[in-house]
Amino acid sequence: MTRMLNALKKRLARCCAPLQGTRVSEKDALRYARLFKALGDETRIEIVSLLANAGKELCACEIEAHFDLSQPTISHHLKILREAGVITAERQGLWIYFKLNRPCSGDMADFMRLLK
Amino acid sequence: MTRMLNALKKRLARCCAPLQGTRVSEKDALRYARLFKALGDETRIEIVSLLANAGKELCACEIEAHFDLSQPTISHHLKILREAGVITAERQGLWIYFKLNRPCSGDMADFMRLLK
DNA sequence: CGATTATATTGACAATTTTCTATATATGTG
DNA sequence: CACATATATAGAAAATTGTCAATATAATCG
């Protein structure tokens, strides 16, 4: 068997056919990763579930009251959720109210559509 | 104004009405957090998008070929995705094929339903 | 069996994340 | 203005994560 045939055989033995098609853009990959990173923490999932269950906006102190964590720690988690677009914040006098930003589930739906 | 009235006023000035209803269970919070943590990395999002776009299973070497990362690093990411139930793996001879585990989007749908 | 190839695991290091204490900022009250 | 309260920020320590080089394991081939 010639060397050429060996090379051909090796190519046929490839594990996968070559791929075409495009991957998600780097920009979208970053966007999705940021959203999921924000949700990838047990405390933050519970904050989100608290807001979802309340069905209304809650001030930071109410949220804090449900956790065994310091005020700055909860403030930090709220900031991460806010920056990822999962929640929004609005000051009313002395309090700052947080609520779910429902459009964010649009991003998640986009991602699920990607999965087909 | 008596001290009692002051205390009452303070209670009326509460930022939020007390909450009833139940939060997500701790078990579910962990489950969601693990899923989202797995997806909260740009490389892993791109692996998932690669598999989604290919529309078929891919062996590890094919996946590796799309990244500028070492083989052990990709292997590590594949393991995390596998353990979170995002992908499944099946050995066929020398190669191990990875494919999307579509039921995982059921978990995500559950979470989105939580958000209402 | 020995050699080769594909993938996984180990162990180390660097980067990032979570958490805290201490302090700052913003708003409201007397 | 001084004081109280709600939230944010800074800075540091501890835990977790992403990465790599080296090595191990598993399957195949001769």
GROMACS .gro file of C-alpha atoms (C1' of nucleotides) in nm:
model
  292
    1MET     CA    1   0.000   0.000   0.000
    2THR     CA    2   0.150   0.329  -0.098
    3ARG     CA    3   0.204   0.615   0.138
    4MET     CA    4  -0.067   0.806  -0.045
    5LEU     CA    5  -0.321   0.539   0.026
    6ASN     CA    6  -0.225   0.535   0.391
    7ALA     CA    7  -0.281   0.908   0.411
    8LEU     CA    8  -0.617   0.865   0.240
    9LYS     CA    9  -0.715   0.590   0.479
   10LYS     CA   10  -0.618   0.805   0.773
   11ARG     CA   11  -0.834   1.084   0.644
   12LEU     CA   12  -1.128   0.850   0.601
   13ALA     CA   13  -1.080   0.731   0.956
   14ARG     CA   14  -1.146   1.083   1.084
   15CYS     CA   15  -1.372   1.086   1.383
   16CYS     CA   16  -1.608   1.347   1.242
   17ALA     CA   17  -1.696   1.499   0.909
   18PRO     CA   18  -1.568   1.854   0.886
   19LEU     CA   19  -1.806   2.116   1.016
   20GLN     CA   20  -1.956   2.404   0.833
   21GLY     CA   21  -2.200   2.656   0.972
   22THR     CA   22  -2.124   2.935   1.211
   23ARG     CA   23  -2.088   2.934   1.582
   24VAL     CA   24  -2.255   3.189   1.804
   25SER     CA   25  -2.074   3.522   1.776
   26GLU     CA   26  -1.813   3.601   2.036
   27LYS     CA   27  -2.026   3.892   2.147
   28ASP     CA   28  -2.327   3.668   2.205
   29ALA     CA   29  -2.116   3.407   2.382
   30LEU     CA   30  -2.003   3.677   2.622
   31ARG     CA   31  -2.357   3.801   2.671
   32TYR     CA   32  -2.493   3.456   2.748
   33ALA     CA   33  -2.200   3.368   2.971
   34ARG     CA   34  -2.252   3.685   3.171
   35LEU     CA   35  -2.621   3.614   3.220
   36PHE     CA   36  -2.559   3.256   3.326
   37LYS     CA   37  -2.265   3.349   3.545
   38ALA     CA   38  -2.495   3.586   3.733
   39LEU     CA   39  -2.741   3.300   3.783
   40GLY     CA   40  -2.469   3.049   3.866
   41ASP     CA   41  -2.471   3.107   4.239
   42GLU     CA   42  -2.707   2.955   4.489
   43THR     CA   43  -2.763   3.277   4.682
   44ARG     CA   44  -2.846   3.468   4.367
   45ILE     CA   45  -3.087   3.197   4.252
   46GLU     CA   46  -3.262   3.231   4.586
   47ILE     CA   47  -3.278   3.608   4.554
   48VAL     CA   48  -3.436   3.570   4.213
   49SER     CA   49  -3.679   3.310   4.341
   50LEU     CA   50  -3.766   3.536   4.632
   51LEU     CA   51  -3.850   3.820   4.394
   52ALA     CA   52  -4.042   3.589   4.163
   53ASN     CA   53  -4.240   3.447   4.448
   54ALA     CA   54  -4.313   3.783   4.603
   55GLY     CA   55  -4.456   3.894   4.272
   56LYS     CA   56  -4.354   4.249   4.356
   57GLU     CA   57  -4.050   4.459   4.412
   58LEU     CA   58  -3.861   4.422   4.739
   59CYS     CA   59  -3.622   4.653   4.915
   60ALA     CA   60  -3.272   4.538   4.995
   61CYS     CA   61  -3.342   4.505   5.366
   62GLU     CA   62  -3.629   4.267   5.303
   63ILE     CA   63  -3.405   4.054   5.083
   64GLU     CA   64  -3.123   4.061   5.336
   65ALA     CA   65  -3.358   3.941   5.605
   66HIS     CA   66  -3.395   3.609   5.425
   67PHE     CA   67  -3.028   3.524   5.427
   68ASP     CA   68  -2.762   3.449   5.677
   69LEU     CA   69  -2.518   3.678   5.499
   70SER     CA   70  -2.391   4.026   5.572
   71GLN     CA   71  -2.551   4.336   5.422
   72PRO     CA   72  -2.252   4.413   5.197
   73THR     CA   73  -2.256   4.058   5.064
   74ILE     CA   74  -2.621   4.080   4.963
   75SER     CA   75  -2.555   4.425   4.817
   76HIS     CA   76  -2.278   4.270   4.609
   77HIS     CA   77  -2.505   3.991   4.479
   78LEU     CA   78  -2.774   4.245   4.394
   79LYS     CA   79  -2.519   4.443   4.198
   80ILE     CA   80  -2.414   4.139   3.996
   81LEU     CA   81  -2.776   4.055   3.917
   82ARG     CA   82  -2.839   4.416   3.820
   83GLU     CA   83  -2.536   4.437   3.593
   84ALA     CA   84  -2.641   4.117   3.420
   85GLY     CA   85  -2.984   4.261   3.355
   86VAL     CA   86  -3.164   4.008   3.574
   87ILE     CA   87  -3.309   4.265   3.809
   88THR     CA   88  -3.356   4.641   3.816
   89ALA     CA   89  -3.329   4.884   4.104
   90GLU     CA   90  -3.518   5.200   4.182
   91ARG     CA   91  -3.467   5.428   4.475
   92GLN     CA   92  -3.771   5.548   4.668
   93GLY     CA   93  -3.659   5.774   4.942
   94LEU     CA   94  -3.441   5.590   5.181
   95TRP     CA   95  -3.504   5.250   5.026
   96ILE     CA   96  -3.398   5.094   4.703
   97TYR     CA   97  -3.645   4.854   4.552
   98PHE     CA   98  -3.537   4.564   4.337
   99LYS     CA   99  -3.754   4.377   4.095
  100LEU     CA  100  -3.715   4.111   3.831
  101ASN     CA  101  -3.636   4.237   3.486
  102ARG     CA  102  -3.857   3.999   3.294
  103PRO     CA  103  -3.705   4.083   2.956
  104CYS     CA  104  -3.396   3.898   3.074
  105SER     CA  105  -3.583   3.575   3.026
  106GLY     CA  106  -3.591   3.677   2.661
  107ASP     CA  107  -3.216   3.630   2.651
  108MET     CA  108  -3.257   3.289   2.804
  109ALA     CA  109  -3.524   3.204   2.552
  110ASP     CA  110  -3.285   3.312   2.276
  111PHE     CA  111  -3.028   3.076   2.413
  112MET     CA  112  -3.276   2.789   2.434
  113ARG     CA  113  -3.373   2.853   2.077
  114LEU     CA  114  -3.006   2.820   1.991
  115LEU     CA  115  -3.019   2.472   2.140
  116LYS     CA  116  -3.318   2.408   1.913
  117MET     CA  117  -4.637   6.044   7.178
  118THR     CA  118  -4.581   5.732   7.378
  119ARG     CA  119  -4.304   5.488   7.307
  120MET     CA  120  -4.565   5.239   7.197
  121LEU     CA  121  -4.690   5.472   6.930
  122ASN     CA  122  -4.338   5.533   6.808
  123ALA     CA  123  -4.285   5.163   6.775
  124LEU     CA  124  -4.610   5.133   6.584
  125LYS     CA  125  -4.515   5.415   6.352
  126LYS     CA  126  -4.183   5.250   6.287
  127ARG     CA  127  -4.358   4.930   6.198
  128LEU     CA  128  -4.592   5.115   5.962
  129ALA     CA  129  -4.294   5.281   5.799
  130ARG     CA  130  -4.162   4.937   5.699
  131CYS     CA  131  -4.028   4.934   5.349
  132CYS     CA  132  -4.223   4.624   5.246
  133ALA     CA  133  -4.521   4.427   5.361
  134PRO     CA  134  -4.418   4.096   5.511
  135LEU     CA  135  -4.384   3.813   5.263
  136GLN     CA  136  -4.568   3.486   5.259
  137GLY     CA  137  -4.528   3.210   5.003
  138THR     CA  138  -4.239   2.973   4.965
  139ARG     CA  139  -3.908   3.018   4.802
  140VAL     CA  140  -3.759   2.763   4.568
  141SER     CA  141  -3.634   2.465   4.769
  142GLU     CA  142  -3.269   2.456   4.859
  143LYS     CA  143  -3.233   2.145   4.647
  144ASP     CA  144  -3.375   2.320   4.341
  145ALA     CA  145  -3.164   2.629   4.403
  146LEU     CA  146  -2.857   2.409   4.398
  147ARG     CA  147  -2.972   2.232   4.083
  148TYR     CA  148  -3.037   2.558   3.897
  149ALA     CA  149  -2.716   2.714   4.020
  150ARG     CA  150  -2.517   2.416   3.898
  151LEU     CA  151  -2.677   2.429   3.555
  152PHE     CA  152  -2.617   2.802   3.520
  153LYS     CA  153  -2.268   2.779   3.663
  154ALA     CA  154  -2.184   2.527   3.392
  155LEU     CA  155  -2.314   2.769   3.130
  156GLY     CA  156  -2.148   3.070   3.290
  157ASP     CA  157  -1.824   3.044   3.100
  158GLU     CA  158  -1.755   3.174   2.755
  159THR     CA  159  -1.568   2.867   2.640
  160ARG     CA  160  -1.846   2.637   2.753
  161ILE     CA  161  -2.109   2.851   2.583
  162GLU     CA  162  -1.909   2.818   2.264
  163ILE     CA  163  -1.881   2.441   2.304
  164VAL     CA  164  -2.257   2.421   2.345
  165SER     CA  165  -2.314   2.646   2.046
  166LEU     CA  166  -2.073   2.435   1.842
  167LEU     CA  167  -2.271   2.121   1.925
  168ALA     CA  168  -2.602   2.295   1.861
  169ASN     CA  169  -2.484   2.425   1.529
  170ALA     CA  170  -2.333   2.097   1.420
  171GLY     CA  171  -2.670   1.935   1.483
  172LYS     CA  172  -2.489   1.612   1.561
  173GLU     CA  173  -2.253   1.463   1.810
  174LEU     CA  174  -1.887   1.559   1.793
  175CYS     CA  175  -1.579   1.389   1.925
  176ALA     CA  176  -1.354   1.569   2.169
  177CYS     CA  177  -1.079   1.623   1.913
  178GLU     CA  178  -1.317   1.801   1.680
  179ILE     CA  179  -1.424   2.028   1.963
  180GLU     CA  180  -1.067   2.092   2.071
  181ALA     CA  181  -0.977   2.193   1.718
  182HIS     CA  182  -1.201   2.497   1.750
  183PHE     CA  183  -1.027   2.642   2.051
  184ASP     CA  184  -0.694   2.782   2.139
  185LEU     CA  185  -0.685   2.586   2.462
  186SER     CA  186  -0.504   2.273   2.566
  187GLN     CA  187  -0.659   1.927   2.541
  188PRO     CA  188  -0.686   1.885   2.921
  189THR     CA  189  -0.860   2.221   2.949
  190ILE     CA  190  -1.125   2.126   2.695
  191SER     CA  191  -1.161   1.788   2.861
  192HIS     CA  192  -1.222   1.968   3.188
  193HIS     CA  193  -1.491   2.191   3.037
  194LEU     CA  194  -1.659   1.890   2.878
  195LYS     CA  195  -1.664   1.720   3.216
  196ILE     CA  196  -1.833   2.019   3.380
  197LEU     CA  197  -2.095   2.035   3.107
  198ARG     CA  198  -2.150   1.661   3.141
  199GLU     CA  199  -2.187   1.672   3.517
  200ALA     CA  200  -2.438   1.954   3.488
  201GLY     CA  201  -2.642   1.746   3.244
  202VAL     CA  202  -2.589   1.983   2.953
  203ILE     CA  203  -2.420   1.726   2.733
  204THR     CA  204  -2.379   1.351   2.727
  205ALA     CA  205  -2.081   1.142   2.624
  206GLU     CA  206  -2.060   0.807   2.453
  207ARG     CA  207  -1.748   0.617   2.364
  208GLN     CA  208  -1.723   0.465   2.018
  209GLY     CA  209  -1.395   0.284   1.992
  210LEU     CA  210  -1.112   0.524   2.033
  211TRP     CA  211  -1.328   0.833   2.027
  212ILE     CA  212  -1.573   0.977   2.270
  213TYR     CA  213  -1.866   1.157   2.118
  214PHE     CA  214  -2.041   1.443   2.293
  215LYS     CA  215  -2.385   1.567   2.218
  216LEU     CA  216  -2.633   1.811   2.363
  217ASN     CA  217  -2.864   1.671   2.623
  218ARG     CA  218  -3.179   1.847   2.511
  219PRO     CA  219  -3.373   1.761   2.827
  220CYS     CA  220  -3.146   2.005   3.006
  221SER     CA  221  -3.336   2.286   2.841
  222GLY     CA  222  -3.632   2.151   3.033
  223ASP     CA  223  -3.459   2.257   3.353
  224MET     CA  224  -3.405   2.598   3.205
  225ALA     CA  225  -3.770   2.614   3.103
  226ASP     CA  226  -3.864   2.522   3.460
  227PHE     CA  227  -3.658   2.810   3.584
  228MET     CA  228  -3.813   3.051   3.336
  229ARG     CA  229  -4.156   2.938   3.446
  230LEU     CA  230  -4.049   3.024   3.800
  231LEU     CA  231  -3.985   3.378   3.676
  232LYS     CA  232  -4.338   3.368   3.533
  233DC     C1'  233   0.283  -0.776   2.362
  234DG     C1'  234   0.460  -0.300   2.219
  235DA     C1'  235   0.337   0.118   1.978
  236DT     C1'  236   0.001   0.462   1.872
  237DT     C1'  237  -0.390   0.753   1.935
  238DA     C1'  238  -0.783   0.973   2.203
  239DT     C1'  239  -0.924   1.121   2.625
  240DA     C1'  240  -0.892   1.175   3.139
  241DT     C1'  241  -0.660   1.279   3.566
  242DT     C1'  242  -0.314   1.497   3.869
  243DG     C1'  243  -0.091   1.868   4.066
  244DA     C1'  244   0.042   2.337   4.049
  245DC     C1'  245  -0.030   2.824   3.966
  246DA     C1'  246  -0.284   3.239   3.851
  247DA     C1'  247  -0.715   3.464   3.819
  248DT     C1'  248  -1.164   3.523   3.984
  249DT     C1'  249  -1.523   3.502   4.321
  250DT     C1'  250  -1.740   3.505   4.773
  251DT     C1'  251  -1.738   3.680   5.198
  252DC     C1'  252  -1.635   3.981   5.576
  253DT     C1'  253  -1.519   4.430   5.844
  254DA     C1'  254  -1.475   4.896   5.815
  255DT     C1'  255  -1.610   5.300   5.599
  256DA     C1'  256  -1.850   5.602   5.271
  257DT     C1'  257  -2.261   5.793   5.049
  258DA     C1'  258  -2.739   5.919   5.021
  259DT     C1'  259  -3.173   6.030   5.213
  260DG     C1'  260  -3.476   6.170   5.571
  261DT     C1'  261  -3.576   6.381   6.044
  262DG     C1'  262  -3.559   6.698   6.431
  263DC     C1'  263  -2.679   7.136   6.094
  264DA     C1'  264  -2.637   6.694   6.361
  265DC     C1'  265  -2.813   6.239   6.371
  266DA     C1'  266  -3.024   5.812   6.215
  267DT     C1'  267  -3.110   5.472   5.863
  268DA     C1'  268  -3.051   5.223   5.405
  269DT     C1'  269  -2.742   5.096   5.080
  270DA     C1'  270  -2.282   5.102   4.845
  271DT     C1'  271  -1.786   5.075   4.816
  272DA     C1'  272  -1.303   4.955   4.952
  273DG     C1'  273  -0.982   4.635   5.087
  274DA     C1'  274  -0.844   4.190   5.249
  275DA     C1'  275  -0.878   3.686   5.337
  276DA     C1'  276  -1.040   3.238   5.194
  277DA     C1'  277  -1.248   2.945   4.855
  278DT     C1'  278  -1.326   2.830   4.387
  279DT     C1'  279  -1.216   2.814   3.907
  280DG     C1'  280  -0.953   2.807   3.464
  281DT     C1'  281  -0.543   2.681   3.275
  282DC     C1'  282  -0.130   2.416   3.165
  283DA     C1'  283   0.245   2.046   3.162
  284DA     C1'  284   0.307   1.594   3.283
  285DT     C1'  285   0.122   1.158   3.329
  286DA     C1'  286  -0.230   0.793   3.330
  287DT     C1'  287  -0.590   0.518   3.117
  288DA     C1'  288  -0.838   0.305   2.743
  289DA     C1'  289  -0.884   0.134   2.285
  290DT     C1'  290  -0.678  -0.004   1.849
  291DC     C1'  291  -0.331  -0.187   1.542
  292DG     C1'  292   0.053  -0.461   1.392
   0.00000   0.00000   0.00000
